[in-house]
Coordinates of C-alpha atoms in Angstrom, one line a residue:
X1 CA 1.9 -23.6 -3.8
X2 CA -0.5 -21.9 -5.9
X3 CA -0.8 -18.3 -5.6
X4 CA -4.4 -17.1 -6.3
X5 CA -4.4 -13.4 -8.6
X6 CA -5.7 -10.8 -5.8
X7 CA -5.0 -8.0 -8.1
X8 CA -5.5 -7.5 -11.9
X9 CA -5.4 -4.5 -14.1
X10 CA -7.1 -5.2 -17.6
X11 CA -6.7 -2.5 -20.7
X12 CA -6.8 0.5 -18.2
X13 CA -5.9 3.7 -19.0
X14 CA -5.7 7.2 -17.4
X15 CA -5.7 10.1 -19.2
X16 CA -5.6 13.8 -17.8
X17 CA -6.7 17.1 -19.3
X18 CA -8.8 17.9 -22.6
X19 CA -8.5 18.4 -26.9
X20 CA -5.2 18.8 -27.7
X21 CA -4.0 19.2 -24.2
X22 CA -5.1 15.5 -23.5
X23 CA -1.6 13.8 -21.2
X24 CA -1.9 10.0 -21.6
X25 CA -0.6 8.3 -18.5
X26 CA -1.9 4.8 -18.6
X27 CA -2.4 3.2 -22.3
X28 CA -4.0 -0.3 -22.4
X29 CA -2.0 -1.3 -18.8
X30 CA -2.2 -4.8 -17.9
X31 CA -0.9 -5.9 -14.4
X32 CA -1.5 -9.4 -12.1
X33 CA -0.6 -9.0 -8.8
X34 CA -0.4 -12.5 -6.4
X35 CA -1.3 -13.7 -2.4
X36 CA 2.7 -13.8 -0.8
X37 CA 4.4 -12.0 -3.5
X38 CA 6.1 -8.7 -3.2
X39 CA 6.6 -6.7 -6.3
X40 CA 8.4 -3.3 -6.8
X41 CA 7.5 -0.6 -9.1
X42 CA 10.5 0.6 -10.5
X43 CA 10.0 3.7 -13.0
X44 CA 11.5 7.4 -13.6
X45 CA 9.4 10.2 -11.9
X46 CA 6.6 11.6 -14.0
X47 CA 5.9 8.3 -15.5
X48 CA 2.5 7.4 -13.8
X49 CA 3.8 5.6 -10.5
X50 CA 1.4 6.9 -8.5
X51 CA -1.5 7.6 -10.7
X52 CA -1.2 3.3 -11.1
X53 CA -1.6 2.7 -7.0
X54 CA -4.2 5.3 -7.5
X55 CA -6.0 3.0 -10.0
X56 CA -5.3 -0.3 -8.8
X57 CA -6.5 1.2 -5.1
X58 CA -9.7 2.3 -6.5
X59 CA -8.6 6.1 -5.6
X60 CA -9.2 7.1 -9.1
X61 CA -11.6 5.7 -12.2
X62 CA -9.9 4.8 -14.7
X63 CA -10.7 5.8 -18.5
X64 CA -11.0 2.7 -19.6
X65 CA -10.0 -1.0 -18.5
X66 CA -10.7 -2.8 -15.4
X67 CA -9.6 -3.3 -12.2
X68 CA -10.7 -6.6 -10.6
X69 CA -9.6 -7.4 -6.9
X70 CA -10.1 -11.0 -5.5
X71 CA -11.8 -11.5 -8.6
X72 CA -14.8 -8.9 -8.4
X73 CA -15.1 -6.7 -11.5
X74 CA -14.6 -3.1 -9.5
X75 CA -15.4 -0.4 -12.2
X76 CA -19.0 -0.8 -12.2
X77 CA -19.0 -0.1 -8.3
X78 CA -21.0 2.1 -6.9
X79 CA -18.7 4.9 -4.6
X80 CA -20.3 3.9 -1.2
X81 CA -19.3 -0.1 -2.7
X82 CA -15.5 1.4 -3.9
X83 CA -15.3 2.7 -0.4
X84 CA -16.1 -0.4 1.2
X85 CA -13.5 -2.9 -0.9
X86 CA -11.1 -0.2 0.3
X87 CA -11.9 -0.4 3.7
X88 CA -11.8 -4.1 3.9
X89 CA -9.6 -5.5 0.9
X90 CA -6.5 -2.5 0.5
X91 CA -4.0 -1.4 2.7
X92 CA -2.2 1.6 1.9
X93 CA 1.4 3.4 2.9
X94 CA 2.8 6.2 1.5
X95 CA 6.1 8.0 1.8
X96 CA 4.9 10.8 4.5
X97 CA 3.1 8.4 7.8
X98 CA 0.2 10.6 7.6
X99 CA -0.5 9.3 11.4
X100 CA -3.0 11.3 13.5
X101 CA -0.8 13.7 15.7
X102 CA -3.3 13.9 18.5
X103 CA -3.4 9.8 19.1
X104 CA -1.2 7.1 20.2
X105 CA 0.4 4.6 18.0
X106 CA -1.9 2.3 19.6
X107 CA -4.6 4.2 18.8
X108 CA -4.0 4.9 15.1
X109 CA -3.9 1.4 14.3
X110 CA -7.3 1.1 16.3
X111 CA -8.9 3.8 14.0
X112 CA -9.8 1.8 10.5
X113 CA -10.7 -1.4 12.9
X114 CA -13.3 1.0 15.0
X115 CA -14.6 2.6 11.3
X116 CA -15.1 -0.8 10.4
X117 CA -16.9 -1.9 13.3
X118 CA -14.7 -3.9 15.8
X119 CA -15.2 -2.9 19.3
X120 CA -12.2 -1.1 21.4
X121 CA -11.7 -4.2 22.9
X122 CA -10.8 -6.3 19.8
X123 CA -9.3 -3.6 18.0
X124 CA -6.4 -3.0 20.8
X125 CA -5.7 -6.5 21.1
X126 CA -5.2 -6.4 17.8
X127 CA -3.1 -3.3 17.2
X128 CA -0.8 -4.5 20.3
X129 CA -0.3 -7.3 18.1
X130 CA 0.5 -5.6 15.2
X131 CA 3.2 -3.2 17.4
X132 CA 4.4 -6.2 18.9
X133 CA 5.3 -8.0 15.2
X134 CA 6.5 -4.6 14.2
X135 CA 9.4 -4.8 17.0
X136 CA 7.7 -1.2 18.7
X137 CA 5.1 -2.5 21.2
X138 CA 7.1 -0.5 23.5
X139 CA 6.1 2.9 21.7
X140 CA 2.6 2.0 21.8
X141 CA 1.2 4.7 24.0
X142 CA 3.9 7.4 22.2
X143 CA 2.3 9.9 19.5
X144 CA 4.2 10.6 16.0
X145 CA 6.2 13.1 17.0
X146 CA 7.5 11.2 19.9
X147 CA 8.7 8.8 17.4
X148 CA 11.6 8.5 14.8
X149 CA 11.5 8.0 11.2
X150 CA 11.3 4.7 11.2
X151 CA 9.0 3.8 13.8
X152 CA 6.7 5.9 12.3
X153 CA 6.3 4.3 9.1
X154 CA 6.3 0.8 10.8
X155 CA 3.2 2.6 12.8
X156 CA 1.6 3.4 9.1
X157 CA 2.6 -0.2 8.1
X158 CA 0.9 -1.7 10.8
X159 CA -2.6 0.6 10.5
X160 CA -2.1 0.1 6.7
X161 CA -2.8 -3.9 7.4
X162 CA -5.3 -3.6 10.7
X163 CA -8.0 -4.9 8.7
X164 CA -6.3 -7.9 7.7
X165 CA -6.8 -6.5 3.5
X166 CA -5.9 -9.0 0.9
X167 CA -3.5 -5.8 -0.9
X168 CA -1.1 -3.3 0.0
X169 CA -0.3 -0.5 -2.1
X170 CA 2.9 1.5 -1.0
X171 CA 4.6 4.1 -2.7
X172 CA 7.8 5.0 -1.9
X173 CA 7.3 4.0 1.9
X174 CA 10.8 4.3 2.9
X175 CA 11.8 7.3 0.7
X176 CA 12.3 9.3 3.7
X177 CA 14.6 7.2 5.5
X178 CA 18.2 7.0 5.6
X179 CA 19.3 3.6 3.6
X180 CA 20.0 1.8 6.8
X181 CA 16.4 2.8 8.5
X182 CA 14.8 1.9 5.2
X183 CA 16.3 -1.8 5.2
X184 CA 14.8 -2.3 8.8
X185 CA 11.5 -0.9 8.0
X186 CA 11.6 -3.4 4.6
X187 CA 12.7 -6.5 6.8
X188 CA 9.4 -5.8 8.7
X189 CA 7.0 -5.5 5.9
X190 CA 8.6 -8.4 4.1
X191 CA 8.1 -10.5 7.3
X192 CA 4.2 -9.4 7.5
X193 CA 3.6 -9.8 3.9
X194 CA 5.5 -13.6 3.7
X195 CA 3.5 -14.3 7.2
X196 CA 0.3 -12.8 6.4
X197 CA 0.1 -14.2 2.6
X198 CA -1.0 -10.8 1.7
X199 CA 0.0 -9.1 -2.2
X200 CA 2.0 -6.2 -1.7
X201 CA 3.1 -3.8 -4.8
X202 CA 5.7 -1.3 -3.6
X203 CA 6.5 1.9 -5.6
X204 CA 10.1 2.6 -5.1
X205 CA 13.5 4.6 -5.9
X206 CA 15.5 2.1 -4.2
X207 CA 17.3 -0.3 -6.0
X208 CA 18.5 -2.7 -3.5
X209 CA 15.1 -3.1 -1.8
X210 CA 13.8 -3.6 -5.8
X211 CA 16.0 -6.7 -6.2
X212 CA 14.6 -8.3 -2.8
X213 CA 11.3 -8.2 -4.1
X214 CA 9.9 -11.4 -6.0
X215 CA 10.2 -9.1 -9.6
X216 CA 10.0 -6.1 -10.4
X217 CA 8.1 -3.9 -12.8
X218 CA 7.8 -0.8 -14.7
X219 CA 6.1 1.2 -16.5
X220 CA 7.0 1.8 -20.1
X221 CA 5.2 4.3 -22.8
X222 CA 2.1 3.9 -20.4
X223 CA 2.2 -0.2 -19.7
X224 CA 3.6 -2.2 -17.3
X225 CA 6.3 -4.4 -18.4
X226 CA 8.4 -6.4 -16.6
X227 CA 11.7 -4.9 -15.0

C-alpha cells in the first residue's frame, strides 16, 4: 500500500540568540513523515527534540527551510492560516496531560471539536467514542485528578486526535509513567494510529517502545538521520 508523505521538513533550520552568541539547533534538517507509520525520535537531551515538534507543528518559524504538511507549503502562512492547519491537520501530546482540571474527560476531548465548530451533540458522540477505543469510557464523567497516570495521558491522546488531524506530534508522552503503564498507554496509541491511518512522530527516552515503532530517528549535529 502506498503511503502518501503527510509530513516533510525541507533545509530547515532553527537558530537561537544573536552575534557571537548565535546556538544552532536545526542545520539544513530534512525529515518525511508517512499516513500509518509511527516513528520515534530518539536523541540525547539538549539536542533539539523539541524545538523539531515545535517546527514540524508550526509552533515555531523556522530560520530557514520548509515545512509542508499534506503537501501545502506552510512557511508563507499567514498566523490566523498556521492556526488553522493546527487546529484541523496536528494533534499534539506532551509528557505532562495538560487536561483542563475543571472538566470531565468527556468534556476535554469535546473542547477542540466545539472550537472547531461541531455542535455538543456531535462532539460527545464523538469523544465517547474516542474513551470507548481508549479502554476508559467508564472514566468519562471523572476530572484529571480523579484519574491515574495513565488514564490521563490516554485522555490527552484521545483530545490530541478529536479532530480527526492527519499528524500527531508527541514528545515524550509516556515519560511519566512507570514502564509497565507506559507500554499500555503505547498499545493504545499504536492501535489508533494503525486504525486511524494517521502519521505519528513520537519523541522518546524509551528504548523498547523506540524499537516498536516502524524506524526510528535522530538527530545528529542539527539533521535528522536515521537511528
Amino acid at each position: 500500500m502506498k503511503r502518501n508523505v503527510v509530513l516533510q521538513l525541507s533545509g530547515v533550520e532553527r537558530h537561537y540568540g544573536q552575534g557571537d552568541t548565535r546556538l544552532s539547533i536545526l542545520k539544513s534538517a530534512d525529515f518525511a513523515l508517512h499516513s500509518g507509520e509511527i516513528v520515534a525520535l530518539v536523541a540525547p537531551s539538549g539536542t533539539g527534540k523539541s524545538t523539531l515538534l515545535h517546527v514540524a507543528g508550526l509552533l515555531e518559524h523556522p530560520d530557514a527551510g520548509e515545512v509542508t504538511i499534506n503537501g501545502h507549503a506552510c512557511e508563507g502562512l499567514s498566523d490566523e492560516k498556521r492556526t488553522a492547519v493546527r487546529r484541523s491537520d496536528i494533534g499534539f501530546v506532551y509528557q505532562f496531560h495538560h487536561l483542563l482540571p475543571e472538566f470531565s474527560a468527556l468534556e476535554n476531548i469535546m473542547m477542540p471539536q466545539l472550537i472547531s465548530g461541531l455542535s455538543r451533540k456531535e462532539a460527545s458522540v464523538r469523544a465517547a467514542q474516542l474513551l470507548d477505543y481508549m479502554r476508559i469510557g467508564h472514566r468519562a464523567d471523572h476530572r484529571p485528578t480523579e484519574l491515574s497516570g495513565g488514564e490521563q495521558q490516554r485522555v490527552a491522546i484521545a483530545r490530541a486526535v478529536a479532530n480527526a488531524p492527519l499528524v500527531l506530534l508527541a514528545d515524550e508522552p509516556t515519560g511519566n509513567l512507570d514502564p509497565e503503564t507506559a507500554h499500555y498507554v503505547f498499545d493504545a496509541l499504536e492501535a489508533l494510529v494503525r486504525q486511524s491511518g494517521l502519521a505519528a512522530l513520537i519523541a522518546t527516552h524509551n528504548h523498547d517502545l523506540a524499537a516498536r515503532m516502524d524506524r526510528r530517528v535522530t538527530i545528529n549535529d542539527g539533521k535528522v538521520a536515521e537511528f
